[in-house]
Short mmCIF file of C-alpha atoms in Angstrom, two decimals:
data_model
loop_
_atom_site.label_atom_id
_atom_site.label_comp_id
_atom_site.label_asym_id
_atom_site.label_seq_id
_atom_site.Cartn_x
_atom_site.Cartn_y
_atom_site.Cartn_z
CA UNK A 610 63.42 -27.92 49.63
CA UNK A 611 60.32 -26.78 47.69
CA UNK A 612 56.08 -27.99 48.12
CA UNK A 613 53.61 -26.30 46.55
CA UNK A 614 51.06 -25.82 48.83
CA UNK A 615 47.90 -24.53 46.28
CA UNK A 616 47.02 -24.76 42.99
CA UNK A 617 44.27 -22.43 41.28
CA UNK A 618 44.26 -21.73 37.30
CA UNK A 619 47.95 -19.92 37.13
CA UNK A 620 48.21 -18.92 40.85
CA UNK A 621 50.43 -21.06 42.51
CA UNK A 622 51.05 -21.17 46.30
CA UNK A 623 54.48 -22.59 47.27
CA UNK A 624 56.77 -22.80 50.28
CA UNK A 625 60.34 -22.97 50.16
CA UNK A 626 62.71 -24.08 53.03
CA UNK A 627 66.68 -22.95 52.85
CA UNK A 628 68.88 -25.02 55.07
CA UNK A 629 70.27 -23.09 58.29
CA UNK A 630 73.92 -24.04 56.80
CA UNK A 631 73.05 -21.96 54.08
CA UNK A 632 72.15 -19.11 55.70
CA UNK A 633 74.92 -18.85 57.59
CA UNK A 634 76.95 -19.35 54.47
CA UNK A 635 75.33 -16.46 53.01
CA UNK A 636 75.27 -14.24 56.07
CA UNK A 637 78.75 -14.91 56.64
CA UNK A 638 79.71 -14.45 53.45
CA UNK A 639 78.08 -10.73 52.89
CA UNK A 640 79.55 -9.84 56.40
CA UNK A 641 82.93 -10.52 54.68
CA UNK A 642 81.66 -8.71 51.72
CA UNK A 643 81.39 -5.42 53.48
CA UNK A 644 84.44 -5.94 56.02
CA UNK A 645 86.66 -5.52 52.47
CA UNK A 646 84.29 -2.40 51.82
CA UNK A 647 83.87 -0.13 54.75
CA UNK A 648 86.76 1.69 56.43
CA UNK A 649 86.66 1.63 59.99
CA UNK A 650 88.73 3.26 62.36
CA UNK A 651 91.50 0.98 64.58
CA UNK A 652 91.22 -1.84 61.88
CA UNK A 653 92.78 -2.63 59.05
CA UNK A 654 91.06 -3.46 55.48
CA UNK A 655 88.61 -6.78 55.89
CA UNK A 656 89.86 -7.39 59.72
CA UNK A 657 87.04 -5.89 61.40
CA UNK A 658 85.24 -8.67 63.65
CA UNK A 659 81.96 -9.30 62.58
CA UNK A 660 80.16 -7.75 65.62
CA UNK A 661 81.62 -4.02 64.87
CA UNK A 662 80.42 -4.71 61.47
CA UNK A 663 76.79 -5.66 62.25
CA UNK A 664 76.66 -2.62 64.76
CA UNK A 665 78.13 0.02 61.57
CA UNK A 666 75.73 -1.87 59.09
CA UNK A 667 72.28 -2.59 61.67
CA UNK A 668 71.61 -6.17 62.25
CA UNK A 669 68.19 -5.80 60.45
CA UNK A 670 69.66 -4.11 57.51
CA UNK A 671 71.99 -7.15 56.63
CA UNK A 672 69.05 -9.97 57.77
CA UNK A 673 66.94 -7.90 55.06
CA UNK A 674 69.89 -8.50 52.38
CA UNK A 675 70.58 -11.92 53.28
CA UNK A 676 66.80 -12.53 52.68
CA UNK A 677 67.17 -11.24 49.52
CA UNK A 678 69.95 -12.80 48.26
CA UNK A 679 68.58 -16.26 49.73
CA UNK A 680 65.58 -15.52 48.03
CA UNK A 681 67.35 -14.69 44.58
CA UNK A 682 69.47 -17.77 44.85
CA UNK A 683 66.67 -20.13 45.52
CA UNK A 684 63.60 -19.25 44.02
CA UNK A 685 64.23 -19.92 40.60
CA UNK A 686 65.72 -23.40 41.74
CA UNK A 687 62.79 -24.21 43.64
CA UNK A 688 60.49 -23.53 40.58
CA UNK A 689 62.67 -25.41 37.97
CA UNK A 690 62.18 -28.26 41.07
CA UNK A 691 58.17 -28.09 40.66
CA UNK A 692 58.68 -27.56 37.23
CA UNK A 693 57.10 -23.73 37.46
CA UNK A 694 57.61 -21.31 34.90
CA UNK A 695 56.90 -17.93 36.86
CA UNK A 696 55.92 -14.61 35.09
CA UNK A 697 55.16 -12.80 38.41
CA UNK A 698 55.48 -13.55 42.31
CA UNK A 699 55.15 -11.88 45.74
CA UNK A 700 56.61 -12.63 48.66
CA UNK A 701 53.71 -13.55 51.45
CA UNK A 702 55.47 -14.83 54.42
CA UNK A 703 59.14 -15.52 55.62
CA UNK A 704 60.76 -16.56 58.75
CA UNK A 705 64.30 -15.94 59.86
CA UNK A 706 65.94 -17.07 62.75
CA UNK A 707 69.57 -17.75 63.52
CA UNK A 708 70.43 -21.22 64.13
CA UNK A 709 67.08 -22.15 61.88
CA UNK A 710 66.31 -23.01 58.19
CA UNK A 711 64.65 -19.84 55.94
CA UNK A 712 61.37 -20.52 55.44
CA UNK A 713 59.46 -18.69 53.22
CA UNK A 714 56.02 -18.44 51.06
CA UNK A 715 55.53 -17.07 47.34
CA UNK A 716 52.38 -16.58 45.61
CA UNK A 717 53.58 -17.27 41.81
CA UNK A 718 51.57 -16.26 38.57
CA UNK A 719 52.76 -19.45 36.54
CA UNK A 720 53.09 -19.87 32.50
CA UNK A 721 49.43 -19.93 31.60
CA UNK A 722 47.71 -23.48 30.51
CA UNK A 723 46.33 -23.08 27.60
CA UNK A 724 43.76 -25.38 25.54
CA UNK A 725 43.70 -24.97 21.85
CA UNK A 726 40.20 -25.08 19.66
CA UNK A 727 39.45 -27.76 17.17
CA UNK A 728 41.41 -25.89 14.64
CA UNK A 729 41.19 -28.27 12.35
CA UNK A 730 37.20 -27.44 12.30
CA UNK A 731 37.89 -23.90 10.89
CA UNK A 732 36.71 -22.92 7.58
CA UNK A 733 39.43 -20.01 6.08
CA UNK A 734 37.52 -17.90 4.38
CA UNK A 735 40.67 -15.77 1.99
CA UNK A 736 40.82 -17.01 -1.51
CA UNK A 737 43.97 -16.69 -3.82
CA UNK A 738 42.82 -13.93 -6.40
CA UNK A 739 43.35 -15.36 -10.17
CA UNK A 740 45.33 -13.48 -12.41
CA UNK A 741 43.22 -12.53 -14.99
CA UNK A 742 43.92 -10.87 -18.26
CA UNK A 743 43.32 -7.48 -16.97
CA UNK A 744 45.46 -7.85 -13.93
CA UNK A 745 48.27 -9.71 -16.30
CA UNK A 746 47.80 -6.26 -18.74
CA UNK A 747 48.36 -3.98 -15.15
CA UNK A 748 51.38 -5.20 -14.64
CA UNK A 749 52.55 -5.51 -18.16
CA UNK A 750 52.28 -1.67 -17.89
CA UNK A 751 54.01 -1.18 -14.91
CA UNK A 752 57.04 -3.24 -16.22
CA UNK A 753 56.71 -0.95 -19.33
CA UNK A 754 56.61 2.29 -17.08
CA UNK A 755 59.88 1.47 -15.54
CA UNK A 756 61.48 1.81 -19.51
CA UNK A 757 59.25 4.32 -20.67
CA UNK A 758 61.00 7.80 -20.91
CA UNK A 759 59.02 11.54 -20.69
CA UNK A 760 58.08 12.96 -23.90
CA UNK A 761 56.65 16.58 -24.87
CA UNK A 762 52.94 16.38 -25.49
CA UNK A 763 50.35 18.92 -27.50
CA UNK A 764 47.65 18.38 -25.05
CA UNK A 765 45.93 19.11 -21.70
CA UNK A 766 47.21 18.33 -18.51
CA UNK A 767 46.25 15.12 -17.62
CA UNK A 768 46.81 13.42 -13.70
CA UNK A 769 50.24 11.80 -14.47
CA UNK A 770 52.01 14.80 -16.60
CA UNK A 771 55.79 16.24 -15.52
CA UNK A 772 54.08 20.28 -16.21
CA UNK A 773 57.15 22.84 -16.65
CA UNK A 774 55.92 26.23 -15.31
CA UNK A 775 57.36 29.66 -15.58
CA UNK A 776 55.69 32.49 -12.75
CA UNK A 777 55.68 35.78 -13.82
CA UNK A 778 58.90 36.73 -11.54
CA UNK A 779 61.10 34.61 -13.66
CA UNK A 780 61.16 31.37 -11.64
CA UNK A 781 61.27 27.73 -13.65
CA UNK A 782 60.18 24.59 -12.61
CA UNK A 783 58.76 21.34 -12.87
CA UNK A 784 55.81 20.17 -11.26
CA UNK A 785 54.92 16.69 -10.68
CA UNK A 786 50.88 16.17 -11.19
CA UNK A 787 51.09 13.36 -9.14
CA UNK A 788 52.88 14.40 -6.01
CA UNK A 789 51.28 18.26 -6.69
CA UNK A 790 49.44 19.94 -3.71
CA UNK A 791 45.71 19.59 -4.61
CA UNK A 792 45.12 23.43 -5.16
CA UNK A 793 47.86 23.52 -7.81
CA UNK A 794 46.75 20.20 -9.59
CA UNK A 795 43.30 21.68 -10.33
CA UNK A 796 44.52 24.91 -10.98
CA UNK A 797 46.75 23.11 -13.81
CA UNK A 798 44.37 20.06 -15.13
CA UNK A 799 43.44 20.94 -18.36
CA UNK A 800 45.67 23.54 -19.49
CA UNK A 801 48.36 23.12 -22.18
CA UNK A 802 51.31 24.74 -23.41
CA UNK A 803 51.60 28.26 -23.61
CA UNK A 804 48.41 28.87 -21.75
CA UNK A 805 48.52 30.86 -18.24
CA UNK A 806 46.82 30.50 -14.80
CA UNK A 807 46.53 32.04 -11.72
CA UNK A 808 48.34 29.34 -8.97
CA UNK A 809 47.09 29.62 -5.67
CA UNK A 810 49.47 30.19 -2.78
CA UNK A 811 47.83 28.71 0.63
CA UNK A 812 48.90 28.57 4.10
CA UNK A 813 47.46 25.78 5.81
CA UNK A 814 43.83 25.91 4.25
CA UNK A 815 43.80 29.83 4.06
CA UNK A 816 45.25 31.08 0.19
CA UNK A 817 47.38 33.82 1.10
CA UNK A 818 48.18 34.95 -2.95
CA UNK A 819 47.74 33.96 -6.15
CA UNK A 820 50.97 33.57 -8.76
CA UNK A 821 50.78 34.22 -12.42
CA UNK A 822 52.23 31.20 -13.96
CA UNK A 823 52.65 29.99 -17.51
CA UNK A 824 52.44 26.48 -18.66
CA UNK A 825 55.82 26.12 -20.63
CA UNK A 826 55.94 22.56 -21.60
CA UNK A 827 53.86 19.51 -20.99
CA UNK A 828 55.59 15.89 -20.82
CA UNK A 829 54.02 12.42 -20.57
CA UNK A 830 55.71 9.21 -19.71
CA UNK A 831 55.88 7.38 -23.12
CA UNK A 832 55.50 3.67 -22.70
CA UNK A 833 57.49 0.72 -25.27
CA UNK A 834 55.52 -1.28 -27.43
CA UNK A 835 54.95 -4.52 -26.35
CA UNK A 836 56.65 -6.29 -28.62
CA UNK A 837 59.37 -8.73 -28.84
CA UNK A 838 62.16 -6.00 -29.00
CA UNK A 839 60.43 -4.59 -25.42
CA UNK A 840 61.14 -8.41 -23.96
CA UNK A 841 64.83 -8.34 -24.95
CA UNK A 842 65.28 -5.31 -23.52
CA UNK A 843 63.20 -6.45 -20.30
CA UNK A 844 65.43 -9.68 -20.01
CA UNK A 845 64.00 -12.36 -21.83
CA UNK A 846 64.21 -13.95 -25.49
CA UNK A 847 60.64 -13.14 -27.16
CA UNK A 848 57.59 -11.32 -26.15
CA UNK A 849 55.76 -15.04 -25.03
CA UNK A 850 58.20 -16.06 -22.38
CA UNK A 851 57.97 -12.45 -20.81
CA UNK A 852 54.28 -13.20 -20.82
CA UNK A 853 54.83 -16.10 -19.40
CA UNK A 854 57.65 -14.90 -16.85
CA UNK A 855 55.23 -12.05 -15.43
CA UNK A 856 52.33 -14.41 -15.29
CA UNK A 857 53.89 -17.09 -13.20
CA UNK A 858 55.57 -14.33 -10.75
CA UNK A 859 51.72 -12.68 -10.67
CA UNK A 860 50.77 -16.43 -9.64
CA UNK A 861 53.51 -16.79 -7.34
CA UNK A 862 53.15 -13.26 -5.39
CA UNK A 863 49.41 -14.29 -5.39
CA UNK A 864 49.66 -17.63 -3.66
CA UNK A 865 52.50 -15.67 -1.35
CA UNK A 866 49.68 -13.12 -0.14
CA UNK A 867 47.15 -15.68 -0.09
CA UNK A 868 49.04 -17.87 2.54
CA UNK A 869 49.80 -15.21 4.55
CA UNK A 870 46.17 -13.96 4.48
CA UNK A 871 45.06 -17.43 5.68
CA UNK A 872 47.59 -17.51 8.41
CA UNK A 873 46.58 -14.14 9.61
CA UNK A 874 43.46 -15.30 10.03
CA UNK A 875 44.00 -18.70 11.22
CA UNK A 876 46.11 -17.26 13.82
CA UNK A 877 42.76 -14.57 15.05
CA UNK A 878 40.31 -17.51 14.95
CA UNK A 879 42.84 -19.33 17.41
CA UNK A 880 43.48 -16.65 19.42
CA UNK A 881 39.39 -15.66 19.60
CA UNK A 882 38.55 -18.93 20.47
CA UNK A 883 41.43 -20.28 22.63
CA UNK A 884 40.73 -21.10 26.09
CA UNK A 885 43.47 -19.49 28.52
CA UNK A 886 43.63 -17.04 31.93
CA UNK A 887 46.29 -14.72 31.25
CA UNK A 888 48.01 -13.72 34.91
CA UNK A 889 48.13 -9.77 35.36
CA UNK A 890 51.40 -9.77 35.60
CA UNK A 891 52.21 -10.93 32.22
CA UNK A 892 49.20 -8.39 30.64
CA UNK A 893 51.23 -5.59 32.79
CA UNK A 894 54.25 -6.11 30.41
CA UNK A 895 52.94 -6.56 27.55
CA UNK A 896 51.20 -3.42 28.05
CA UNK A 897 53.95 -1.65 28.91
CA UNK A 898 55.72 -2.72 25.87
CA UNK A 899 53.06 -1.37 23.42
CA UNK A 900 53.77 2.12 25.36
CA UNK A 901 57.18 1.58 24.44
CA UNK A 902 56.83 1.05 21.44
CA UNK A 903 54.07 4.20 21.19
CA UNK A 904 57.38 6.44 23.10
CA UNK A 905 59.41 4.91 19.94
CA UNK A 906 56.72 6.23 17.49
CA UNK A 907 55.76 9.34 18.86
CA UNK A 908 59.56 10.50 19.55
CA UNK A 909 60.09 9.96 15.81
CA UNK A 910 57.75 12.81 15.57
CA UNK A 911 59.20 15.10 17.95
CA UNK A 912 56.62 14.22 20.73
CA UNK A 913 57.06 12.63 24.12
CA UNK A 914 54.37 10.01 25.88
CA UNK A 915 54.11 11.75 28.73
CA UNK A 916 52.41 14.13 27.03
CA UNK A 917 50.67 12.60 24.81
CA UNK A 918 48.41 10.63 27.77
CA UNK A 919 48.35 14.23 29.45
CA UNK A 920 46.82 15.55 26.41
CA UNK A 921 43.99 12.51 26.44
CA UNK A 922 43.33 13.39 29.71
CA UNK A 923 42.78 16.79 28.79
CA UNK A 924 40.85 15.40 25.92
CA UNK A 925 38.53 12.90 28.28
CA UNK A 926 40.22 10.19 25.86
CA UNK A 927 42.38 8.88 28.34
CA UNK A 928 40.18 6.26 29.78
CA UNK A 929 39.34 4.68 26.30
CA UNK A 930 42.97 4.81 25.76
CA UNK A 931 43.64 2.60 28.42
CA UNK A 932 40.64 0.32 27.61
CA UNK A 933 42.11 -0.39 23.87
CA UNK A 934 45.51 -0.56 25.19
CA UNK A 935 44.43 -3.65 27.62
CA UNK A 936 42.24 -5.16 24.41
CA UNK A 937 45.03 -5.21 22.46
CA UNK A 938 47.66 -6.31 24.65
CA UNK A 939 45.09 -9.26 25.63
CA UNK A 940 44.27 -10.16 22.31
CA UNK A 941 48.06 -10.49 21.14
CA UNK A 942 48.74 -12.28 24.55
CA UNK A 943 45.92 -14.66 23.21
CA UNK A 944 47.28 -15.20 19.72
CA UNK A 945 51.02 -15.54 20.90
CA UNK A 946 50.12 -18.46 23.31
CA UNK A 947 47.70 -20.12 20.86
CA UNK A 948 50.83 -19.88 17.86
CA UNK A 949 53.37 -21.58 20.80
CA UNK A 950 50.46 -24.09 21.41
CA UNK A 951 49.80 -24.73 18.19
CA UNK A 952 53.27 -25.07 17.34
CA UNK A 953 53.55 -27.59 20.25
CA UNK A 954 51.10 -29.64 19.21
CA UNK A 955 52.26 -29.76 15.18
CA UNK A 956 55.51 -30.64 16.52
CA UNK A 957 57.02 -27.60 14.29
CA UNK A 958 60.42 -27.37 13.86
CA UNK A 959 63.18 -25.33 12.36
CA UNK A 960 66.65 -25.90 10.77
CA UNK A 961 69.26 -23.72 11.34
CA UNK A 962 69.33 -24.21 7.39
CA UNK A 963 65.93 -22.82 7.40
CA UNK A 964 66.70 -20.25 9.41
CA UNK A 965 69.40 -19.25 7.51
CA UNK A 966 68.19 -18.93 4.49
CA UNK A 967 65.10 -16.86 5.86
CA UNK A 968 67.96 -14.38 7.31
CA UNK A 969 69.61 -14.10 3.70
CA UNK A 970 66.34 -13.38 2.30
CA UNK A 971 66.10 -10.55 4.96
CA UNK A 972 68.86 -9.17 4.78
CA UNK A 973 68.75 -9.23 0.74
CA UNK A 974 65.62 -7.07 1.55
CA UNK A 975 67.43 -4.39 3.52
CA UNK A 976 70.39 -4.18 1.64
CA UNK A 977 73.14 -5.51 3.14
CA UNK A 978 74.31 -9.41 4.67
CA UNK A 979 73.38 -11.98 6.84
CA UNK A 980 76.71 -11.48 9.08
CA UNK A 981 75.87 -7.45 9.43
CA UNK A 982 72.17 -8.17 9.99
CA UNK A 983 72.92 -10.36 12.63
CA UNK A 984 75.15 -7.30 13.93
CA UNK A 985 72.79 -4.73 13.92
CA UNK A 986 69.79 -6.81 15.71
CA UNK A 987 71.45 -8.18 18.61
CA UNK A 988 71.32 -11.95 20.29
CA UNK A 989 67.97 -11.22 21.55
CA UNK A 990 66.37 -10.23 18.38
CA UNK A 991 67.84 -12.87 16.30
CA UNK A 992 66.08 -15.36 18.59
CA UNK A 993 62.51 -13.75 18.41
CA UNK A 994 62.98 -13.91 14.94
CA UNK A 995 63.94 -17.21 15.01
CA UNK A 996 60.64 -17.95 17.49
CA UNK A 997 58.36 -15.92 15.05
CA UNK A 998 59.78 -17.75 11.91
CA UNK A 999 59.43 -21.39 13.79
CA UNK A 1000 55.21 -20.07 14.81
CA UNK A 1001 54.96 -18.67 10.94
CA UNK A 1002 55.79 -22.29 9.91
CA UNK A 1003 53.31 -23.60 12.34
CA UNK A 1004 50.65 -21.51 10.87
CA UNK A 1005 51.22 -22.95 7.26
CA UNK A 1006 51.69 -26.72 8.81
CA UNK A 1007 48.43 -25.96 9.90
CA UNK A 1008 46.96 -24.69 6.72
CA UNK A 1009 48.62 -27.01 4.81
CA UNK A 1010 46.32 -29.53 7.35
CA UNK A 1011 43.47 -28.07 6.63
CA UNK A 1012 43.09 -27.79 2.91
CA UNK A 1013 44.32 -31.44 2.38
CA UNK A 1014 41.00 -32.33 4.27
CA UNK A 1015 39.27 -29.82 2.33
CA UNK A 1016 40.72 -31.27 -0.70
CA UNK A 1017 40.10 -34.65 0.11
CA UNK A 1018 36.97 -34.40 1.95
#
């Protein structure tokens, strides 16, 4: 039997009673438990009376286990009962007595309540970008780029050259202006075939040397005309429908990054201006899962947390550390309950055809199939995927809401 006793914001007081039968059942039945485990001496395996088992154990030890199992077994019955859904509790009073029912008293941080904003008040302020004839000509060159081919100029070095060097002890190579350390890209801007420079050598900011090196060659990436031989070649039957092709996929990607834009910041205004009290104990883990996530990042580059927040210290960072780590784990708290709200309200909901198809698409993305994606990730992370695509959906529901009132207003 479960009451809940009192009832402020997400503390909840509540008192749970467990039948004496039970707690004989359970006593009895860890008793039996370690009868089959302990060797003692004049009995044989699980035949030691209960009393020489109490006195090996302690008779507080095993009340202190039975509490806990009771506990275990109960609690989370006694909060689907008063229809609780706990993200932290402490144990404030209990009372055990042979012969008696377990009484006990939790102080429970509940599942936040949460009150969404007028959403449906919010001006978006992103706007899809058009695709103009200079963006349209942009990416008409970078679809040409991937068929140009490198061609031998008689010029200067300009920022996007392949430069073929030769130092003066023999050594060939090809330098790539783009990806060049800075020092060697102005050391070769300018210069042409045949003429030589002195290369600077530097370690860490400090030039150690200087190489004599000779410019033996100069290439340039030679782009196709833009014709209607290019389009064939590119996939399509004349040089209009590529235009046409690379305008509606410009249009397409646009409206893409536009959406997402708007749901990024739909999803900040809700979070800003949604009215919630997170409990501590759900702050405490999401805060420690941003530092796992930091261990992940910083072990990638050879470095372990530990000392990382000892270096802070050292630094007199620490503190401000801590500060933006609580901000930040608050304000994704905020936005992750406003999303579920949100979705709540709209009523969202996902197919598994849905779903599947976003998986495909994923798993096009990386490489390899929906059966070996699902593989790799795990149960768990298939379902937050499946919870983050269901709130995504939400998001454009909700936009979707908005700018047919816009449009219609």
């Amino acid at each position: 039997m479960a009451e809940i006793l009192e009832r402020e914001g997400y503390k909840v007081k509540i008192k749970v009673e467990v039948p004496a039968s039970q707690v004989e059942r359970t006593y009895q039945s860890l008793l039996n438990q370690y009868a089959s485990q302990v060797k003692l001496p004049g009995f044989r395996a699980g035949k030691a009376p209960a009393k020489v088992i109490e006195a090996r154990i302690g008779k507080e030890s095993l009340l202190s286990e039975v509490k806990e199992a009771l506990r275990d077994e109960t609690f989370p019955q006694a909060a689907r009962e008063l229809s609780l859904l706990p993200v932290g509790a402490r144990v404030l009073e209990e009372s055990l007595t042979f012969g008696q029912p377990f009484v006990y008293t939790v102080e429970v941080e509940n599942y936040p309540e949460v009150k969404l904003p007028d959403w449906q008040s919010f001006k978006l302020e992103v706007e899809a970008p058009e695709v103009t004839e200079d963006v349209l000509s942009r990416a008409l060159d970078e679809l040409r780029a991937r068929y140009g081919e490198m061609v031998a100029v008689e010029r200067e070095v300009q920022e996007k050259d392949h430069v073929f060097i030769e130092t003066d002890d023999g050594g060939r190579f090809p330098v790539v202006m783009e990806n060049a350390q800075p020092h060697v890209r102005e050391a070769l801007l300018g210069k042409k075939a045949g003429d030589e420079v002195m290369v600077p050598v530097k370690d860490g900011d400090t030039v150690v040397r200087e190489v004599k090196t000779k410019v033996l060659e100069v290439k340039a990436l030679q782009l196709p005309e833009l014709d209607d031989e290019f389009a064939k070649t590119a996939g399509e039957d004349s040089l209009e429908a590529l235009l046409n092709k690379v305008r509606d996929s410009l249009k397409a990607q646009f409206e893409r990054e536009t959406r997402n834009l708007k749901a990024k910041e739909l999803l900040n205004k809700l979070g800003e201006a949604l009215e919630v009290e997170i409990p501590p104990s759900m702050l405490a883990r999401e805060e420690q899962s941003m530092l796992e996530n930091l261990a992940e990042n910083l072990q990638q580059q050879k470095l372990g947390v530990r000392d990382f927040l000892d270096q802070l210290e050292k630094d007199g960072k620490l503190e401000e550390f801590k500060q933006n780590l609580l901000q930040e784990a608050t304000q994704r708290l905020r936005r992750s309950l406003a999303v579920e709200a949100l979705a709540e309200q709209l009523k969202t909901e996902l197919s598994q055809e849905e779903f599947d198809g976003f998986l495909a698409d994923l798993a096009r993305s990386y490489g390899t199939n929906p059966a070996h994606l699902r593989s790799e990730l795990g149960q768990e992370a298939i379902a937050r995927l499946r919870v983050q695509r269901l709130h995504d959906k939400a998001l454009f529901e909700a936009i979707a809401k908005l700018e047919g009132q816009t449009s219609s207003g």
